[in-house]
mmCIF file of C-alpha atoms in Angstrom:
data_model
loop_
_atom_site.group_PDB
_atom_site.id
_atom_site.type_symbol
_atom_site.label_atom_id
_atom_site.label_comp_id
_atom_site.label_asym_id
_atom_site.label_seq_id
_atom_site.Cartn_x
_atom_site.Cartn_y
_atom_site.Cartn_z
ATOM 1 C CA UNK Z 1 94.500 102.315 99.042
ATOM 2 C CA UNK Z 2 97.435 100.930 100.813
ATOM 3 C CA UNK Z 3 97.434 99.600 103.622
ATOM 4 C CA UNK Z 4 99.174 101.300 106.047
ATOM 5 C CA UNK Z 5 100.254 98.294 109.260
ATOM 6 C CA UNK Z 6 102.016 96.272 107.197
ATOM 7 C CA UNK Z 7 104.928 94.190 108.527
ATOM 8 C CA UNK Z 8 108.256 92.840 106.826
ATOM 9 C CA UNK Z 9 106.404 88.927 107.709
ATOM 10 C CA UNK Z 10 103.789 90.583 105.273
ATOM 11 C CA UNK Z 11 106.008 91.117 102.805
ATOM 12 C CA UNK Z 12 108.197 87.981 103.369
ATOM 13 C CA UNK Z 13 104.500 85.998 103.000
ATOM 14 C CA UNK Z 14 103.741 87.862 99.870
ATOM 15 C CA UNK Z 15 107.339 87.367 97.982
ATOM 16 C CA UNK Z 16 107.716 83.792 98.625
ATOM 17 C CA UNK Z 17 104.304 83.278 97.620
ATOM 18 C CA UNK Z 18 105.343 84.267 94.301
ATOM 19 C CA UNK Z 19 107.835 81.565 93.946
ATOM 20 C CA UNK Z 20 105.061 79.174 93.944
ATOM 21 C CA UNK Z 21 103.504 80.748 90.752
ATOM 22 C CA UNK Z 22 105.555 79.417 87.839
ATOM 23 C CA UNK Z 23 103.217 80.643 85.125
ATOM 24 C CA UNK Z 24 103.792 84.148 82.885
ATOM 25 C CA UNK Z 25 99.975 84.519 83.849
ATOM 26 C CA UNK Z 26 100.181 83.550 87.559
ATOM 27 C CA UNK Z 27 103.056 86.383 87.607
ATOM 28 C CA UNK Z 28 101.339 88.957 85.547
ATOM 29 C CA UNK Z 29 97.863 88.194 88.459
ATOM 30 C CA UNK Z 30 100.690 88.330 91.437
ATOM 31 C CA UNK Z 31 101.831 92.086 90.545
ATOM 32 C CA UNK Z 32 98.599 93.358 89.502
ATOM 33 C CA UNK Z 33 97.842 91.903 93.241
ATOM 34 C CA UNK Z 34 100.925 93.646 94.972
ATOM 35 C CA UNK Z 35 100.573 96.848 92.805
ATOM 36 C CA UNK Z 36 98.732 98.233 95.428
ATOM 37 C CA UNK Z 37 100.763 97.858 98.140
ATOM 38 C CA UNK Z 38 103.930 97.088 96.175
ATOM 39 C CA UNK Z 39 105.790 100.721 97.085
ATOM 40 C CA UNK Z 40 105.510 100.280 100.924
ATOM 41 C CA UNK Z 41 106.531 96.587 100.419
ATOM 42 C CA UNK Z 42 109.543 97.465 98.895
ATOM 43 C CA UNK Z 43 110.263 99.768 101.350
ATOM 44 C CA UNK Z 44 110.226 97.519 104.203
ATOM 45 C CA UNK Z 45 112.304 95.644 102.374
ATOM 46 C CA UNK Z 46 115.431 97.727 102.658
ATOM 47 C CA UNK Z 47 115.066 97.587 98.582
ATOM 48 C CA UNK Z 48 117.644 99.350 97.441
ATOM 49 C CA UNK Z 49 118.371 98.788 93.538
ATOM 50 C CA UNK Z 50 115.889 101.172 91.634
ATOM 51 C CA UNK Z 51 118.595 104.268 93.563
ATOM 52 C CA UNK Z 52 121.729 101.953 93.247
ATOM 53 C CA UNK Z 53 121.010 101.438 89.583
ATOM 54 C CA UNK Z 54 119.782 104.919 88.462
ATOM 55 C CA UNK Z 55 123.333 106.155 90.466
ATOM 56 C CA UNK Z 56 125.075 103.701 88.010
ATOM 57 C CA UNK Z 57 123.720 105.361 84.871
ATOM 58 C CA UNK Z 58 124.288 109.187 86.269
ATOM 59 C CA UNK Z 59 127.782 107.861 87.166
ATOM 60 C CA UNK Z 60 128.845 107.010 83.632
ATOM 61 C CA UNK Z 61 126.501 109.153 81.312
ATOM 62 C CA UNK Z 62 127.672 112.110 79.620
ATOM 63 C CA UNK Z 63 125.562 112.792 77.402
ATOM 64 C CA UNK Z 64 122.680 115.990 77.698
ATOM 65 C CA UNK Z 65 120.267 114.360 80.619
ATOM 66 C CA UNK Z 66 117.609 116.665 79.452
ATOM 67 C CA UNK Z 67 117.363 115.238 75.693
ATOM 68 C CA UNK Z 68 118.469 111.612 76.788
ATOM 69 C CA UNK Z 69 115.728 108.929 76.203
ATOM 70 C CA UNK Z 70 115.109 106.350 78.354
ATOM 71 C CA UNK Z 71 113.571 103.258 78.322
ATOM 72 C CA UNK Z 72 112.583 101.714 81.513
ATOM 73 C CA UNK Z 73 112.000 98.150 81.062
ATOM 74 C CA UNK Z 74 109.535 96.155 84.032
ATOM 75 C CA UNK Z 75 109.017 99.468 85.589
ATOM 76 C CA UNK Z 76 106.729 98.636 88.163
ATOM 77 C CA UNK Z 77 105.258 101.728 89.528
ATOM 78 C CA UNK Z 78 107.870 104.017 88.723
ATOM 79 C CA UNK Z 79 110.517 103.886 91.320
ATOM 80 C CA UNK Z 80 113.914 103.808 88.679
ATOM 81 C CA UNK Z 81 112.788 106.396 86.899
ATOM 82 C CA UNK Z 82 111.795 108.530 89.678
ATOM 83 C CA UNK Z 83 115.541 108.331 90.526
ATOM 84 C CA UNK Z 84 116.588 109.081 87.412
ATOM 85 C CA UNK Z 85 114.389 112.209 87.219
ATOM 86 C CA UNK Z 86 115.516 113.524 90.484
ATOM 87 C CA UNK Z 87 119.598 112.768 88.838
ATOM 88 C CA UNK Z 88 118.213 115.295 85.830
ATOM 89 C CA UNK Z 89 116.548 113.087 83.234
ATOM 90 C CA UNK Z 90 113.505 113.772 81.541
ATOM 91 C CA UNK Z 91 112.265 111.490 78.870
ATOM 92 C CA UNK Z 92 110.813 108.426 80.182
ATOM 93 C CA UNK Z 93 108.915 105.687 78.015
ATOM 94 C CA UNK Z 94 108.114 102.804 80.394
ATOM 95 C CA UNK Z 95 106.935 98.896 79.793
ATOM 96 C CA UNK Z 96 105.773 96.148 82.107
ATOM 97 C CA UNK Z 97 103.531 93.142 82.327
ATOM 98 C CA UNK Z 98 101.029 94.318 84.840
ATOM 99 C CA UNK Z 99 98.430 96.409 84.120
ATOM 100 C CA UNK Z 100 97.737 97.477 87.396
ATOM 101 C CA UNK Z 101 101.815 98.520 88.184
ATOM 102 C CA UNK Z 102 100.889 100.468 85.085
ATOM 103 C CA UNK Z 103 97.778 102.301 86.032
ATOM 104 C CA UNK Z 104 99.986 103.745 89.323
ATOM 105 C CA UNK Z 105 103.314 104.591 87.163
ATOM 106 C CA UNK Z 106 100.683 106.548 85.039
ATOM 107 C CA UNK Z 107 100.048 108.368 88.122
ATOM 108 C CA UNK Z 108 103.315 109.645 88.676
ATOM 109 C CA UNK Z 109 103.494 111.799 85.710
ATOM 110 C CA UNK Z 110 106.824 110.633 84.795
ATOM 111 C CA UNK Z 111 106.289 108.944 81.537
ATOM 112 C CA UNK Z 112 105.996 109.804 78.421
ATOM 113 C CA UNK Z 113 104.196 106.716 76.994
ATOM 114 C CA UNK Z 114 103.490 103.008 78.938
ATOM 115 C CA UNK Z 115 102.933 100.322 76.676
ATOM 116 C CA UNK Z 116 101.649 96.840 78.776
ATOM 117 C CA UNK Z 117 103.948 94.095 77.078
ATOM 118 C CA UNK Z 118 104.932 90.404 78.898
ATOM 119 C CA UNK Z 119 108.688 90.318 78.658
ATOM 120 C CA UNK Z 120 109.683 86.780 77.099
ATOM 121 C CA UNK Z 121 106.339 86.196 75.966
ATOM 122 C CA UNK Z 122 105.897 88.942 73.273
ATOM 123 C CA UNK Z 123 108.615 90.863 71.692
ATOM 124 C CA UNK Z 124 109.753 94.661 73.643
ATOM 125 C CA UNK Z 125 107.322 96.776 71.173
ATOM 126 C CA UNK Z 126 109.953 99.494 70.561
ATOM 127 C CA UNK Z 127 112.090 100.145 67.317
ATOM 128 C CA UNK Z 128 115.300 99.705 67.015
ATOM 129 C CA UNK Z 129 118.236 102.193 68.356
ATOM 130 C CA UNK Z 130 115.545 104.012 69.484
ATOM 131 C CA UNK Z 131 116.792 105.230 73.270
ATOM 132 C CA UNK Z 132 119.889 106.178 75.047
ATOM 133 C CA UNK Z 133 119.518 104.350 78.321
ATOM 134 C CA UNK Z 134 117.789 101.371 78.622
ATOM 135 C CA UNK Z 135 117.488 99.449 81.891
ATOM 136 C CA UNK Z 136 115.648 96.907 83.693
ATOM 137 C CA UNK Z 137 115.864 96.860 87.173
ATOM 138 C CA UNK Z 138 114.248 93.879 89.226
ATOM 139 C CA UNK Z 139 112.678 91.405 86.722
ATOM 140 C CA UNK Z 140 116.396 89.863 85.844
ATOM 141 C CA UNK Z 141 115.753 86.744 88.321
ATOM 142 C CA UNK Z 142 114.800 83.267 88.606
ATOM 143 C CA UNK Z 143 111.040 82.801 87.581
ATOM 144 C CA UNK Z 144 110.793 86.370 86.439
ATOM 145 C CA UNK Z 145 112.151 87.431 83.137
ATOM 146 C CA UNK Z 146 113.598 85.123 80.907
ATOM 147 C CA UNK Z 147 116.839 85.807 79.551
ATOM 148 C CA UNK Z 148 116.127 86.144 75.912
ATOM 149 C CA UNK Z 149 114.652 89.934 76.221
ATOM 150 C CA UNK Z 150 118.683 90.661 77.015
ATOM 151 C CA UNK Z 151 119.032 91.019 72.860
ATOM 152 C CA UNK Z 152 116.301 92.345 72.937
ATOM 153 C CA UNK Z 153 117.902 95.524 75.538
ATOM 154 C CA UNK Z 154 120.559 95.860 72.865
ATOM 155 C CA UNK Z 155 118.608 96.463 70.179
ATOM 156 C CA UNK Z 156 116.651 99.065 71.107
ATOM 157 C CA UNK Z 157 119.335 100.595 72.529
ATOM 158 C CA UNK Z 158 121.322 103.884 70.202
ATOM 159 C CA UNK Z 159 124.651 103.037 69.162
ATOM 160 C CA UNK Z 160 126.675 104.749 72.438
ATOM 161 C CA UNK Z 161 123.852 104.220 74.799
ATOM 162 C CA UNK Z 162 123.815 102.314 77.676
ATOM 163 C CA UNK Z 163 121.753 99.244 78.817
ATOM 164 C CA UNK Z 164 122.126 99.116 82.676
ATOM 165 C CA UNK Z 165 120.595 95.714 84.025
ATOM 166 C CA UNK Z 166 120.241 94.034 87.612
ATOM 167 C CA UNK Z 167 120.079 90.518 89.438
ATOM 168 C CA UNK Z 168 119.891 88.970 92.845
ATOM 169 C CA UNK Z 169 122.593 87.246 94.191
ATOM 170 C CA UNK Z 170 120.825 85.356 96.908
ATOM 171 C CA UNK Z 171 121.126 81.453 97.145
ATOM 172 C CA UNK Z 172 118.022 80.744 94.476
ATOM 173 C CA UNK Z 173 119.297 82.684 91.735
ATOM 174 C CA UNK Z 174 122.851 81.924 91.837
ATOM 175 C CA UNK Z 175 121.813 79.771 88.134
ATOM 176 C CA UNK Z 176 120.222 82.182 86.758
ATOM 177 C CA UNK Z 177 122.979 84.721 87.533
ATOM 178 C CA UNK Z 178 125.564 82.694 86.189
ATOM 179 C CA UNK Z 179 123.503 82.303 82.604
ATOM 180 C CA UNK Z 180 122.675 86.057 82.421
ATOM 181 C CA UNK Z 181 126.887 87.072 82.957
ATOM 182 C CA UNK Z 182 127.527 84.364 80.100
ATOM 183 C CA UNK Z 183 124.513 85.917 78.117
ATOM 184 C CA UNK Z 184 126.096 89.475 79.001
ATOM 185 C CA UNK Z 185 129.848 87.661 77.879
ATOM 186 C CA UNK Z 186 128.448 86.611 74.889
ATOM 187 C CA UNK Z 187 127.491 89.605 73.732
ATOM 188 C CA UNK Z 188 130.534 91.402 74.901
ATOM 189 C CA UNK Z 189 132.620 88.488 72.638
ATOM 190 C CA UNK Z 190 130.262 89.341 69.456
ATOM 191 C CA UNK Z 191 131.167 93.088 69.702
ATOM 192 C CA UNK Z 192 127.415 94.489 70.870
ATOM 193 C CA UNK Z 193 128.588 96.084 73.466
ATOM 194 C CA UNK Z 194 131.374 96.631 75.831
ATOM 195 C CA UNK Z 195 131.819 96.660 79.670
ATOM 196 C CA UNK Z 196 131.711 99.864 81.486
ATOM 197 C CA UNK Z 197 131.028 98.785 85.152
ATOM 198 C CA UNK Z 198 129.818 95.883 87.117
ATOM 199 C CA UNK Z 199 129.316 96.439 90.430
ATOM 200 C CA UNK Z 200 128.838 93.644 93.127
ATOM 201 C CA UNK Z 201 126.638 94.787 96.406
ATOM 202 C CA UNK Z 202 126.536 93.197 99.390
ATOM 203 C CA UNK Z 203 123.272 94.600 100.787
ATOM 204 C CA UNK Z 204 120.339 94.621 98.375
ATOM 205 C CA UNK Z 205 117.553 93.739 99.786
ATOM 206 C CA UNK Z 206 116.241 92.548 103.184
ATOM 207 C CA UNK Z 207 116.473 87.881 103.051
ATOM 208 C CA UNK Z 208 113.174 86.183 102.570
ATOM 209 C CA UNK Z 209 114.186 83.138 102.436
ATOM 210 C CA UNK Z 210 115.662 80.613 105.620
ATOM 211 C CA UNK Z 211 118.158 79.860 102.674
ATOM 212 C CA UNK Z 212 119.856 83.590 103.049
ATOM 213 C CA UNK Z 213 120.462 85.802 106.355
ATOM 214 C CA UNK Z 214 119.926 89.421 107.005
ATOM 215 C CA UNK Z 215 120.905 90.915 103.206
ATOM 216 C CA UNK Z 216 121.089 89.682 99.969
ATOM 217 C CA UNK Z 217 123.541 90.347 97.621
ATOM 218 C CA UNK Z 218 122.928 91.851 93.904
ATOM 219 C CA UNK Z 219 124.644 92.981 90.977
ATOM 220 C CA UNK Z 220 124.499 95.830 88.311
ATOM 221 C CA UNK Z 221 125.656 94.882 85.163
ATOM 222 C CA UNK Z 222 126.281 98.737 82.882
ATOM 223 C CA UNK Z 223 127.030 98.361 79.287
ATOM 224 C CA UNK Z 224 127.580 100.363 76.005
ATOM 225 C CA UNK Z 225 126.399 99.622 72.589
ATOM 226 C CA UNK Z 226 129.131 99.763 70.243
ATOM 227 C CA UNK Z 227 128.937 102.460 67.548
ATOM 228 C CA UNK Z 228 129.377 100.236 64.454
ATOM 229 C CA UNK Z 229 127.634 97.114 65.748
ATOM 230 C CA UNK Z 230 125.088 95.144 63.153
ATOM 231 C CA UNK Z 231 122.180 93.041 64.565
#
C-alpha cells in the first residue's frame, strides 16, 4: 500500500537516487521499488506529460478512436493510457521493464495485453505495422532509454499512424535531447515519417535538481509514418 505522508523532499530523494544507478538492472530494481508509491510521487511532482502527451495524439488523430490500436511503450502503471481512454480510445497493449509497474497497470483494466520487455536491451516484442499510435512517454531521458528503440517506434507503427514521444528539457538532459531531435531528423530526412507537431513546454515537471529552479521544461515530439515507407 502507498504510503500516504509523503513529501515532494521524498520524492526529490527518491528521483535523484536513481541517477546514481547506471545499470539496465539497477533501473529495472529502482521502478519495481517506486511502483508502489510511483502514482502519488508523480503527483507531487506537478507531472504533467502522460495528459500533455495523450492531448497531443487526440489533437491530431482522425482516425475511429474506438478501433485505433495503441501501443504504449514504458507505461508505468498506466497513467498515458488512462488519458487516452478518458479522450475515447480503447485498445491498449502496454510494455515496460518493471514487473512490478506491470502488476499495478494490470490492475487498471485498461490493457489488452502487457508484455515485460527492457527497452534497449531486448528488441520491442511486437510485429511490424502492427498499431496506430505508438508512444512513449517518460523513459526518453538521460540514463533511461537508449535511443535505438526510436526505429524501433517506427516500425511497429501502421503506415499513417502516429508515434508521439517525450523528453526533459532540464539542464542534465540537454545531450540527450539534442541526439534524440537528430535521431527524430534523421528519420524525417530518410522519408519514415514526417513532422506533425512539436511542442516545447515550459512547465513539466516540478526541479529536482539545484541545477534547475521551480519547473522543468519538456518536449513532445508527434510524428506520422509515411504510407509508402520501406524498413
Amino acid at each position: 500500500m502507498a504510503t500516504s505522508s509523503r513529501t515532494f523532499s521524498d520524492v526529490r530523494n527518491v528521483i535523484l537516487s536513481a541517477h546514481k544507478n547506471t545499470g539496465a538492472q539497477d533501473k529495472v530494481g529502482f521502478y519495481d521499488t517506486w511502483a508502489e508509491n510511483y502514482e502519488q510521487d508523480v503527483a507531487l511532482l506537478d507531472y504533467r506529460a502522460p495528459l500533455l502527451a495523450a492531448e497531443c495524439v487526440s489533437s491530431f488523430f482522425k482516425g475511429d478512436r474506438e478501433k485505433a490500436a495503441v501501443l504504449d511503450v514504458a507505461c508505468g502503471t498506466g497513467l498515458v493510457s488512462a488519458h487516452l481512454k478518458k479522450m475515447g480510445f480503447r485498445h491498449f497493449v502496454g510494455i515496460d521493464g518493471s514487473l512490478k509497474m506491470l502488476e499495478l497497470a494490470k490492475k487498471t483494466g485498461l490493457y489488452q495485453q502487457l508484455t515485460l520487455c527492457l527497452l534497449g536491451q531486448e528488441e520491442i516484442p511486437v510485429k511490424s505495422e502492427t498499431y496506430d499510435i505508438v508512444i512513449i512517454v517518460g523513459a526518453l531521458s538521460v540514463g533511461q532509454v537508449p535511443l535505438t528503440v526510436i526505429r524501433e517506434l517506427w516500425d511497429a507503427t501502421k503506415p499513417g499512424g502516429y508515434v508521439c514521444m517525450t523528453t526533459r528539457g532540464n539542464t542534465d538532459n540537454q545531450e540527450y535531447k539534442a541526439e534524440l531531435e537528430q535521431m527524430i531528423r534523421a528519420l524525417e530526412e530518410e522519408q519514415k515519417w514526417s513532422r506533425v507537431t512539436v511542442v516545447e513546454v515550459e512547465e513539466w515537471e516540478k526541479a529536482v535538481s539545484e541545477q534547475d529552479s521551480k519547473y522543468i521544461p519538456g518536449a513532445i515530439y508527434l510524428y506520422q509514418k509515411g504510407f509508402k515507407c520501406s524498413p
